[in-house]
Coordinates of C-alpha atoms in Angstrom, one line a residue:
X103 CA 99.0 96.4 82.1
X104 CA 100.2 94.4 79.1
X105 CA 103.9 94.8 80.0
X106 CA 105.5 91.9 81.8
X107 CA 106.7 91.8 85.3
X108 CA 110.3 91.8 84.1
X109 CA 109.6 94.9 81.9
X110 CA 108.3 96.7 85.0
X111 CA 111.4 95.6 87.0
X112 CA 113.6 96.8 84.2
X113 CA 111.8 100.2 84.1
X114 CA 112.5 100.6 87.8
X115 CA 116.1 99.6 87.4
X116 CA 116.6 102.1 84.7
X117 CA 115.1 104.9 86.7
X118 CA 114.3 104.3 90.4
X119 CA 113.6 108.0 91.2
X120 CA 109.9 108.4 91.8
X121 CA 107.9 111.4 92.9
X122 CA 105.8 109.2 95.2
X123 CA 105.9 105.6 96.4
X124 CA 102.7 104.1 97.7
X125 CA 103.2 101.3 100.1
X126 CA 100.3 98.9 100.4
X127 CA 98.2 97.5 97.6
X128 CA 94.9 97.3 99.2
X129 CA 92.0 99.4 98.0
X130 CA 93.1 102.6 99.7
X131 CA 96.7 102.4 98.3
X132 CA 95.3 101.5 94.9
X133 CA 93.0 104.5 95.0
X134 CA 95.9 106.8 95.7
X135 CA 97.9 105.2 92.9
X136 CA 95.0 105.6 90.5
X137 CA 94.5 109.2 91.4
X138 CA 98.2 110.1 91.3
X139 CA 98.5 108.5 87.9
X140 CA 95.6 110.7 86.7
X141 CA 97.6 113.7 87.8
X142 CA 100.6 112.7 85.7
X143 CA 102.8 111.9 88.8
X144 CA 105.6 109.4 88.5
X145 CA 104.4 106.9 91.1
X146 CA 105.3 103.4 92.2
X147 CA 102.8 101.1 94.0
X148 CA 104.4 98.4 96.1
X149 CA 102.5 95.5 97.7
X150 CA 104.2 92.7 99.7
X151 CA 101.6 90.1 98.7
X152 CA 99.0 90.2 95.9
X153 CA 96.9 93.3 95.3
X154 CA 93.7 93.4 97.5
X155 CA 94.8 90.3 99.4
X156 CA 94.7 91.6 102.9
X157 CA 91.8 93.4 104.6
X158 CA 90.6 94.5 101.1
X159 CA 89.8 90.8 100.3
X160 CA 87.7 90.4 103.5
X161 CA 85.0 93.1 103.3
X162 CA 81.2 92.6 103.8
X163 CA 80.9 93.2 100.1
X164 CA 78.5 96.0 100.8
X165 CA 78.8 99.4 99.3
X166 CA 76.8 101.4 101.8
X167 CA 76.2 104.8 103.4
X168 CA 76.7 103.5 106.9
X169 CA 73.3 103.7 108.5
X170 CA 74.7 102.5 111.8
X171 CA 77.3 105.4 111.8
X172 CA 74.4 107.8 112.5
X173 CA 74.2 106.3 116.0
X174 CA 77.8 107.3 116.6
X175 CA 77.1 110.9 115.4
X176 CA 79.2 110.5 112.3
X177 CA 77.0 112.6 110.0
X178 CA 79.8 113.7 107.8
X179 CA 81.0 110.2 107.3
X180 CA 77.5 109.1 106.3
X181 CA 77.2 111.9 103.8
X182 CA 80.5 111.1 102.3
X183 CA 79.7 107.4 102.2
X184 CA 76.3 108.0 100.5
X185 CA 78.0 110.2 97.9
X186 CA 80.7 107.6 97.2
X187 CA 78.2 104.8 97.1
X188 CA 76.3 106.6 94.3
X189 CA 79.5 107.3 92.4
X190 CA 80.4 103.6 92.4
X191 CA 76.9 102.8 91.2
X192 CA 77.6 105.1 88.2
X193 CA 81.3 104.5 87.7
X194 CA 81.4 100.7 88.2
X195 CA 77.9 99.4 87.3
X196 CA 79.3 96.1 86.2
X197 CA 80.4 95.3 89.8
X198 CA 78.3 97.6 92.0
X199 CA 74.5 97.1 92.1
X200 CA 71.6 98.2 94.2
X201 CA 70.7 96.1 97.3
X202 CA 67.3 96.4 99.0
X203 CA 68.0 96.0 102.7
X204 CA 65.3 95.1 105.3
X205 CA 65.5 95.6 109.0
X206 CA 63.2 93.3 111.1
X207 CA 61.9 95.1 114.1
X208 CA 60.4 93.7 117.3
X209 CA 60.3 96.8 119.5
X210 CA 58.7 100.3 119.3
X211 CA 60.8 103.0 121.0
X212 CA 63.7 101.1 122.5
X213 CA 67.1 102.6 121.7
X214 CA 66.0 106.3 121.4
X215 CA 69.0 107.3 123.6
X216 CA 71.6 105.5 121.5
X217 CA 72.2 108.4 119.1
X218 CA 72.2 111.0 121.8
X219 CA 74.8 109.1 123.8
X220 CA 76.9 108.5 120.6
X221 CA 76.9 112.3 120.0
X222 CA 78.1 112.8 123.6
X223 CA 80.9 110.3 123.2
X224 CA 79.4 107.3 125.0
X225 CA 81.5 104.2 124.1
X226 CA 79.4 101.4 125.7
X227 CA 77.0 98.9 124.3
X228 CA 73.8 100.4 122.8
X229 CA 70.3 99.4 123.6
X230 CA 68.2 97.3 121.1
X231 CA 66.8 99.5 118.4
X232 CA 63.0 99.9 118.1
X233 CA 60.8 101.1 115.2
X234 CA 60.8 104.8 116.2
X235 CA 64.6 105.3 116.3
X236 CA 65.0 103.3 113.1
X237 CA 62.3 105.4 111.4
X238 CA 64.1 108.6 112.5
X239 CA 67.5 107.2 111.4
X240 CA 66.2 106.2 107.9
X241 CA 64.4 109.6 107.5
X242 CA 67.8 111.3 108.2
X243 CA 69.5 108.8 105.9
X244 CA 67.1 109.8 103.1
X245 CA 67.5 113.5 103.8
X246 CA 71.3 113.3 103.6
X247 CA 71.1 111.9 100.1
X248 CA 68.9 114.8 99.0
X249 CA 67.3 115.4 95.7
X250 CA 69.9 113.7 93.5
X251 CA 69.1 110.2 94.8
X252 CA 69.8 107.1 92.7
X253 CA 67.9 104.7 95.0
X254 CA 64.4 104.6 96.4
X255 CA 63.4 106.1 99.7
X256 CA 62.8 103.8 102.7
X257 CA 59.4 102.3 103.4
X258 CA 57.9 100.6 106.5
X259 CA 55.8 97.4 106.5
X260 CA 53.4 96.3 109.3
X261 CA 53.4 92.8 110.7
X262 CA 51.1 91.3 108.1
X263 CA 53.0 92.7 105.2
X264 CA 56.3 91.7 106.7
X265 CA 55.1 88.2 107.3
X266 CA 53.8 88.0 103.8
X267 CA 57.1 89.0 102.3
X268 CA 59.4 87.0 104.6
X269 CA 57.3 84.2 106.2
X270 CA 60.4 82.4 107.5
X271 CA 61.5 85.3 109.8
X272 CA 61.3 84.8 113.5
X273 CA 57.7 85.1 114.8
X274 CA 58.2 88.0 117.2
X275 CA 59.0 90.5 114.3
X276 CA 56.4 93.2 114.6
X277 CA 57.2 95.3 111.5
X278 CA 60.1 95.9 109.1
X279 CA 61.8 98.8 107.3
X280 CA 63.3 98.6 103.8
X281 CA 65.9 101.0 102.4
X282 CA 68.5 100.6 99.6
X283 CA 72.2 100.5 99.6
X284 CA 74.5 98.5 97.2
X285 CA 76.7 95.5 97.0
X286 CA 79.9 94.7 95.1
X287 CA 80.3 91.4 93.3
X288 CA 84.0 91.3 92.7
X289 CA 85.9 93.8 94.9
X290 CA 89.4 92.4 94.2
X291 CA 88.7 92.7 90.4
X292 CA 87.6 96.4 90.9
X293 CA 91.0 97.0 92.5
X294 CA 92.8 95.4 89.5
X295 CA 90.8 97.5 87.1
X296 CA 91.8 100.7 88.9
X297 CA 95.5 99.6 88.5
X298 CA 95.0 98.8 84.8
X299 CA 93.3 102.2 84.2
X300 CA 96.1 104.0 86.0
X301 CA 98.9 102.3 84.1
X302 CA 97.1 102.8 80.8
X303 CA 96.7 106.5 81.4
X304 CA 100.2 107.2 82.7
X305 CA 103.3 105.3 81.5
X306 CA 105.2 106.7 84.5
X307 CA 102.9 104.7 86.9
X308 CA 104.3 101.3 87.9
X309 CA 102.5 98.8 90.2
X310 CA 104.3 95.8 91.6
X311 CA 102.9 93.0 93.8
X312 CA 105.0 90.5 95.7
X313 CA 107.6 93.2 96.5
X314 CA 108.8 95.0 99.6
X315 CA 110.1 98.5 100.3
X316 CA 112.7 98.8 103.0
X317 CA 114.5 101.7 104.6
X318 CA 118.1 102.1 105.7
X319 CA 120.4 105.0 106.4
X320 CA 121.7 104.9 102.8
X321 CA 118.2 105.0 101.3
X322 CA 115.2 103.0 100.1
X323 CA 115.4 99.5 98.6
X324 CA 112.8 97.7 96.6
X325 CA 113.0 93.9 96.8
X326 CA 111.3 91.8 94.1
X327 CA 109.9 88.8 96.0
X328 CA 109.8 86.6 92.9
X329 CA 113.4 86.9 91.7
X330 CA 114.8 88.2 95.0
X331 CA 116.3 91.1 93.1
X332 CA 117.1 94.4 95.0
X333 CA 116.8 97.8 93.4
X334 CA 117.7 101.2 94.8
X335 CA 114.7 103.6 94.6
X336 CA 113.9 107.0 95.9
X337 CA 110.8 109.1 96.6
X338 CA 110.0 112.7 97.5
X339 CA 107.0 111.4 99.5
X340 CA 105.8 108.0 100.7
X341 CA 102.1 107.3 101.1
X342 CA 101.7 104.6 103.7
X343 CA 98.5 102.7 103.0
X344 CA 99.3 99.5 104.9
X345 CA 96.1 99.5 106.8
X346 CA 96.2 97.5 110.0
X347 CA 100.0 97.3 109.7
X348 CA 100.6 101.0 109.5
X349 CA 102.1 101.4 113.0
X350 CA 104.8 98.8 112.3
X351 CA 105.4 99.7 108.6
X352 CA 105.6 103.5 109.3
X353 CA 108.3 102.9 111.9
X354 CA 110.2 100.5 109.6
X355 CA 110.2 103.1 106.9
X356 CA 111.8 105.7 109.2
X357 CA 108.8 107.5 110.6
X358 CA 108.9 108.7 114.2
X359 CA 105.6 107.9 115.8
X360 CA 104.5 109.6 119.0
X361 CA 101.2 107.7 119.4
X362 CA 99.4 104.6 118.1
X363 CA 97.5 105.2 114.9
X364 CA 95.3 102.1 114.4
X365 CA 93.0 99.9 116.5
X366 CA 92.2 96.6 114.8
X367 CA 88.9 94.7 115.0
X368 CA 88.4 91.3 113.4
X369 CA 85.5 90.7 111.1
X370 CA 84.6 87.2 109.9
X371 CA 82.0 86.1 107.2
X372 CA 80.6 82.8 106.0
X373 CA 79.5 81.8 102.5
X374 CA 76.7 79.2 102.7
X375 CA 75.1 76.9 100.1
X376 CA 71.5 77.0 101.5
X377 CA 68.8 77.2 98.8
X378 CA 66.0 77.5 101.4
X379 CA 67.7 80.5 103.0
X380 CA 68.4 82.0 99.6
X381 CA 64.7 81.8 98.7
X382 CA 63.6 83.2 102.1
X383 CA 65.7 86.3 101.6
X384 CA 63.8 87.1 98.4
X385 CA 66.7 89.2 97.0
X386 CA 67.0 91.4 100.1
X387 CA 69.8 91.8 102.6
X388 CA 68.5 91.4 106.1
X389 CA 70.2 93.8 108.5
X390 CA 69.4 92.7 112.0
X391 CA 70.5 92.7 115.6
X392 CA 71.7 89.6 117.4
X393 CA 70.8 89.1 121.1
X394 CA 74.0 90.8 122.2
X395 CA 73.2 94.1 120.4
X396 CA 75.7 93.6 117.5
X397 CA 74.5 94.2 114.0
X398 CA 74.6 91.2 111.6
X399 CA 73.9 90.9 107.9
X400 CA 72.8 88.2 105.5
X401 CA 72.2 88.6 101.7
X402 CA 72.3 86.7 98.4
X403 CA 75.8 86.7 96.9
X404 CA 76.8 85.1 93.6
X405 CA 74.3 82.2 93.9
X406 CA 75.2 81.6 97.6
X407 CA 74.3 83.3 100.9
X408 CA 76.8 85.7 102.6
X409 CA 76.4 86.0 106.4
X410 CA 78.3 88.0 108.9
X411 CA 79.9 89.5 110.7
X412 CA 81.9 89.6 113.9
X413 CA 83.6 92.6 115.4
X414 CA 86.3 91.5 117.8
X415 CA 89.1 93.7 119.1
X416 CA 92.6 92.5 118.2
X417 CA 95.9 93.8 119.5
X418 CA 98.1 92.7 116.6
X419 CA 97.8 92.8 112.9
X420 CA 98.2 89.6 111.0
X421 CA 96.7 87.1 108.7
X422 CA 93.6 85.6 110.3
X423 CA 90.7 83.1 109.9
X424 CA 87.2 82.7 111.1
X425 CA 87.3 80.8 114.4
X426 CA 84.9 78.1 115.5
X427 CA 83.4 80.5 118.0
X428 CA 82.8 83.1 115.4
X429 CA 81.4 80.5 113.0
X430 CA 78.9 79.3 115.7
X431 CA 78.1 83.0 116.6
X432 CA 77.1 83.8 112.9
X433 CA 75.2 80.5 112.5
X434 CA 73.4 81.0 115.8
X435 CA 72.3 84.5 114.9
X436 CA 71.1 83.2 111.5
X437 CA 69.2 80.3 113.1
X438 CA 67.5 82.7 115.5
X439 CA 66.5 85.0 112.6
X440 CA 65.1 82.1 110.5
X441 CA 64.1 79.4 113.1
X442 CA 62.4 77.1 110.6
X443 CA 65.2 76.9 108.1
X444 CA 68.0 74.5 109.1
X445 CA 71.4 76.3 109.2
X446 CA 74.4 74.1 109.8
X447 CA 78.2 74.1 109.5
X448 CA 78.1 71.6 106.6
X449 CA 76.5 74.3 104.5
X450 CA 79.5 76.5 104.7
X451 CA 81.5 76.5 101.4
X452 CA 83.9 79.2 102.3
X453 CA 84.8 81.5 105.2
X454 CA 87.1 84.5 105.4
X455 CA 88.2 87.1 108.0
X456 CA 90.2 90.3 108.0
X457 CA 91.5 93.0 110.4
X458 CA 89.7 96.3 110.0
X459 CA 92.2 99.2 110.3
X460 CA 90.1 101.6 112.5
X461 CA 91.4 104.8 113.9
X462 CA 92.8 104.2 117.4
X463 CA 90.1 104.1 120.0
X464 CA 89.6 103.0 123.6
X465 CA 85.8 102.4 123.1
X466 CA 84.5 99.5 125.2
X467 CA 82.0 98.4 122.6
X468 CA 83.7 97.8 119.2
X469 CA 80.5 98.9 117.4
X470 CA 81.1 102.4 118.8
X471 CA 84.6 102.7 117.2
X472 CA 84.7 105.1 114.4
X473 CA 84.6 103.8 110.8
X474 CA 86.0 107.1 109.6
X475 CA 89.4 107.8 108.1
X476 CA 92.1 110.4 108.3
X477 CA 95.4 111.3 106.7
X478 CA 98.4 112.0 109.0
X479 CA 101.8 113.5 108.2
X480 CA 104.5 111.3 109.6
X481 CA 108.0 112.8 109.9
X482 CA 111.1 110.8 108.9
X483 CA 114.0 110.7 106.4
X484 CA 111.4 110.5 103.7
X485 CA 108.2 112.3 104.6
X486 CA 105.2 109.9 104.9
X487 CA 101.5 110.5 104.6
X488 CA 99.7 107.8 106.6
X489 CA 96.3 106.6 105.7
X490 CA 94.4 105.7 108.9
X491 CA 91.1 103.8 108.7
X492 CA 89.0 103.7 105.6
X493 CA 86.6 101.2 103.9
X494 CA 85.7 100.1 100.5
X495 CA 82.8 102.5 100.0
X496 CA 84.9 105.6 100.6
X497 CA 88.2 104.5 99.2
X498 CA 88.1 107.1 96.4
X499 CA 87.3 110.1 98.6
X500 CA 90.0 108.9 101.1
X501 CA 92.5 108.6 98.2
X502 CA 91.6 112.1 97.0
X503 CA 92.3 113.5 100.5
X504 CA 95.7 111.9 100.6
X505 CA 96.6 112.9 97.0
X506 CA 95.7 116.5 97.8
X507 CA 98.3 116.5 100.5
X508 CA 100.9 114.8 98.2
X509 CA 100.3 117.4 95.5
X510 CA 100.7 120.1 98.1
X511 CA 104.1 118.6 99.1
X512 CA 105.2 118.3 95.5
X513 CA 104.1 121.8 94.7
X514 CA 101.8 120.6 91.9
X515 CA 98.3 121.6 91.1
X516 CA 95.5 119.0 90.7
X517 CA 94.8 118.4 87.1
X518 CA 91.4 116.7 87.5
X519 CA 89.2 114.6 89.7
X520 CA 88.3 110.9 89.7
X521 CA 84.8 111.6 90.9
X522 CA 83.0 110.8 87.6
X523 CA 85.7 108.6 86.0
X524 CA 84.3 105.2 84.9
X525 CA 86.3 102.3 86.2
X526 CA 87.6 99.5 83.9
X527 CA 84.7 97.5 82.5
X528 CA 82.2 100.0 83.8
X529 CA 83.0 102.3 80.8
X530 CA 80.3 101.7 78.2
X531 CA 78.6 99.0 80.3
X532 CA 75.1 98.1 79.5
X533 CA 72.7 95.3 80.2
X534 CA 72.8 94.3 76.6
X535 CA 76.5 93.3 76.5
X536 CA 75.8 89.6 76.9
X537 CA 73.3 89.6 74.1
X538 CA 75.8 91.4 71.9
X539 CA 78.5 88.8 72.6
X540 CA 76.1 86.0 71.7
X541 CA 75.0 87.5 68.4
X542 CA 78.4 88.9 67.4
X543 CA 80.7 86.1 68.5
X544 CA 78.3 83.1 68.7
X545 CA 78.9 82.5 72.4
X546 CA 76.5 80.5 74.5
X547 CA 74.3 82.4 77.0
X548 CA 76.3 80.9 79.9
X549 CA 79.7 81.9 78.4
X550 CA 78.6 85.4 77.6
X551 CA 77.0 86.0 81.0
X552 CA 80.2 84.7 82.7
X553 CA 82.4 87.1 80.6
X554 CA 80.2 90.1 81.2
X555 CA 80.0 89.4 84.9
X556 CA 83.8 89.2 85.3
X557 CA 85.0 91.8 82.8
X558 CA 82.0 94.2 82.1
X559 CA 82.5 96.1 78.9
X560 CA 85.9 94.5 78.5
X561 CA 84.3 91.1 77.9
X562 CA 84.7 91.4 74.1
X563 CA 88.5 91.9 74.5
X564 CA 88.8 88.9 76.7
X565 CA 86.6 86.8 74.4
X566 CA 88.8 87.8 71.4
X567 CA 92.0 86.9 73.4
X568 CA 90.6 83.5 74.3
X569 CA 89.4 82.8 70.7
X570 CA 93.0 83.5 69.4
X571 CA 94.3 80.6 71.5
X572 CA 93.6 76.9 71.7
X573 CA 91.3 77.5 74.6
X574 CA 89.9 74.8 76.9
X575 CA 87.5 74.9 79.8
X576 CA 89.0 74.1 83.2
X577 CA 87.5 71.1 85.0
X578 CA 84.1 71.7 86.5
X579 CA 84.0 75.5 86.3
X580 CA 83.2 78.4 84.0
X581 CA 86.8 79.6 83.8
X582 CA 89.0 78.7 80.8
X583 CA 92.7 78.1 80.4
X584 CA 93.0 81.3 78.2
X585 CA 91.4 83.4 80.9
X586 CA 94.1 82.2 83.3
X587 CA 96.7 83.4 80.8
X588 CA 94.8 86.7 80.5
X589 CA 95.1 87.1 84.3
X590 CA 98.9 86.5 84.1
X591 CA 99.6 88.7 81.1
X592 CA 97.1 91.5 81.8
X593 CA 96.3 91.5 85.5
X594 CA 99.7 90.6 87.2
X595 CA 98.5 87.2 88.6
X596 CA 101.5 85.1 89.8
X597 CA 100.1 82.5 92.2
X598 CA 97.2 80.1 92.4
X599 CA 95.4 82.2 95.0
X600 CA 95.7 85.2 92.7
X601 CA 93.7 83.4 90.0
X602 CA 91.3 81.3 92.0
X603 CA 90.5 83.7 94.9
X604 CA 91.0 87.2 93.6
X605 CA 90.9 87.4 89.7
X606 CA 87.9 85.0 89.7
X607 CA 85.2 84.0 92.3
X608 CA 85.7 80.2 92.0
X609 CA 86.9 79.8 95.6
X610 CA 84.3 82.1 97.3
X611 CA 81.5 80.4 95.4
X612 CA 82.7 77.0 96.6
X613 CA 83.5 75.7 93.1
X614 CA 87.0 74.4 93.7
X615 CA 88.2 70.9 93.2
X616 CA 91.6 69.3 93.3
X617 CA 91.3 68.7 89.5
X618 CA 90.5 72.3 88.9
X619 CA 93.4 73.5 91.1
X620 CA 95.8 71.2 89.4
X621 CA 94.8 72.2 85.9
X622 CA 95.0 75.8 86.8
X623 CA 98.5 75.3 88.3
X624 CA 99.6 73.6 85.0
X625 CA 98.5 76.6 83.0
X626 CA 100.3 79.0 85.3
X627 CA 103.4 76.8 85.2
X628 CA 103.5 76.9 81.4
X629 CA 103.1 80.7 81.3
X630 CA 105.5 81.5 84.2
X631 CA 108.1 78.8 83.6
X632 CA 107.6 76.9 86.9
X633 CA 109.5 73.7 87.5
X634 CA 107.6 70.6 88.4
X635 CA 108.8 70.9 92.0
X636 CA 107.5 74.5 92.2
X637 CA 104.2 73.5 90.6
X638 CA 103.6 70.8 93.3
X639 CA 104.7 73.2 96.0
X640 CA 102.3 75.8 94.9
X641 CA 99.4 73.3 94.9
X642 CA 100.3 72.1 98.4
X643 CA 100.6 75.7 99.7
X644 CA 97.3 76.7 98.2
X645 CA 95.5 73.7 99.6
X646 CA 96.9 74.3 103.0
X647 CA 95.9 78.0 103.0
X648 CA 92.4 77.1 101.9
X649 CA 92.0 74.8 104.9
X650 CA 93.7 77.0 107.5
X651 CA 92.3 80.4 106.5
X652 CA 89.0 79.6 104.7
X653 CA 87.8 76.4 106.2
X654 CA 87.9 74.6 102.9
X655 CA 89.3 71.0 103.0
X656 CA 89.9 69.3 99.7
X657 CA 90.8 65.7 99.4
X658 CA 92.6 64.0 96.6
X659 CA 90.3 61.1 96.5
X660 CA 87.0 63.1 96.4
X661 CA 88.4 66.1 94.5
X662 CA 85.6 68.3 95.9
X663 CA 85.2 70.8 98.7
X664 CA 84.2 69.4 102.1

C-alpha cells in the first residue's frame, strides 16, 4: 500500500469499471476484498470512515468458538468458529494468542434444560448454568475440535483448587472449569494488514477510506471525502458489507428489500487500570454469569483489564457510547465477582461500544439471538450480495461464502483459498524476532518489543524506515514520529483517530495526553499538508470524540487522561 491516496484516486479516475465494489470497510468487507484480490478480480473497497472504525473497532477482542452458542443449538456455527479460531492462531500468531478461560460455578445441575429449549427455538431468558450442563457443553466443545486441536482440553477444579488459584473470587463459588480460546491484541491492525496483503498481491485491487458510494438512475458515483471529488464508477456486482447499516445502505444503493435483514444489539466494554484485579485474574479470562443471567467477561489486555459486555437491543444503527447505566452494570458485575477488590469508575481509562449486526430476530432475550451469518442476494439496478451478521472470529469463512457467490455471478472459477494464508506480520513470525532486532539493529529491549508487538515479522521494515528519518519519540509513549509517517504512507491513516485509536493502541491503553495528541497532529499536518486551522480543528474534534464516545476527558492544564 505504498501508493498515495491521490495515486489511488487517479487510478480510479483512469478506469472506474470494476468487477466488484465492496461497500463497508469493516472486517467482513475487508475479508471479501482480500479474498477477491487473491482471485485476481478487479475490486474496489469503499469505506465512508476509516477502515475498522465501526463495529469492527468495538469487539470483545476474543477469538473464540462460541461456547454459549451451543445453548442456542448452533452446532454448525460453533464448528466453523473453532476452525476459524485455529486458523487465526496459525495465520496471525503476532496478534492472535491462546487465552485460558475459566468459568466459576456455584450450582450443580441448574440450566440442564437451556440447550434443549434452545434447540426447540425458545427465545426467553435461560436459567443459571450449573456444573453438569457446563461439563456437557465443554465436552461437546472439545469433541467438535476433534483430533487436530491446537489448544488443551478443558479441566475441572474443585472448590479448594479453585480457591487456591483465584482466592479473590466470590466465596460461594463451588468449583470451576477451564478451557482455552484465544484473544486478539490489535484487531484494527489485522484489518489493515489484510488490505495491505490484498493490494500487494493484486495491482487491480484498490481500497479507499473516507469515501462514499452513491446510486442514481445514471449510475454509481464515488465521492472522495477528503477532496470532495466525484468519480463515475461501475460494477458487475456490489458486495454490501455495511453491517448494522445494511438495511439503509442496500436501499440507498438501489436494492428492493422485502424484509428487514438485521437486528442490532449494543455491546459496551470497559478498560480498567486495576493492578489488583489484573493480578487476581492470573492470566485467565473469567467467563461468568451476572445475576440477570447474562454472560460477562473479564481478562488481561495490553497491561490493563478488559471487562464487558452488555447486550442491549437497539432499533437504529449509529455511532454509540457506553452509557452510565452500562458502565455501572459492568462494574457491578465485576465487584460481585471479586468482592474484596475495589472496582470503581475512576479506574476506567477507556470505554467503547458498538452495534452488533445480528440477523433479524424477534427473540425476547438478546442472548438467544443468533450470532451466525448469511449471504443474501439483493435485486436492484446493480445486483448486490448482502452480508448479514458475522463476527471477528469467522470473518474469513463468511468472506469466502460471499466470494463464492460473487465468482459464480462473474462466471469465474476460484483460483485458491485463504484458509492457510499467513496475514501480514504473521508470515515468518517467531518469538525470537525481538532478540534479532536487538542484536542486528542495536535496538533496546523496549523498542524491539514494541515493534514486534505492533508489526510482527514486518518490524524490521518499520525499524529501517524509522532509522532512515530523523526520528523522535512522541511525548510519553512508545510511538515515534516516523511511525506516524509510516501509518500515513503505508497504512492509509488520515486522521488523529486513525493513528491513535486504530493503527496504535495508545488510546485503548489509556496512554494519551494533550501533549502527545498535539505532537501527533503536527506530524500528520506536515505529512498531509494541513493548515494551522485544520490542525487545531482536528485536535478539537478528536478530544471531543474521546470524551463523548470513550469517556476520556483530557484537560489542557493537566495533559493527562481523567
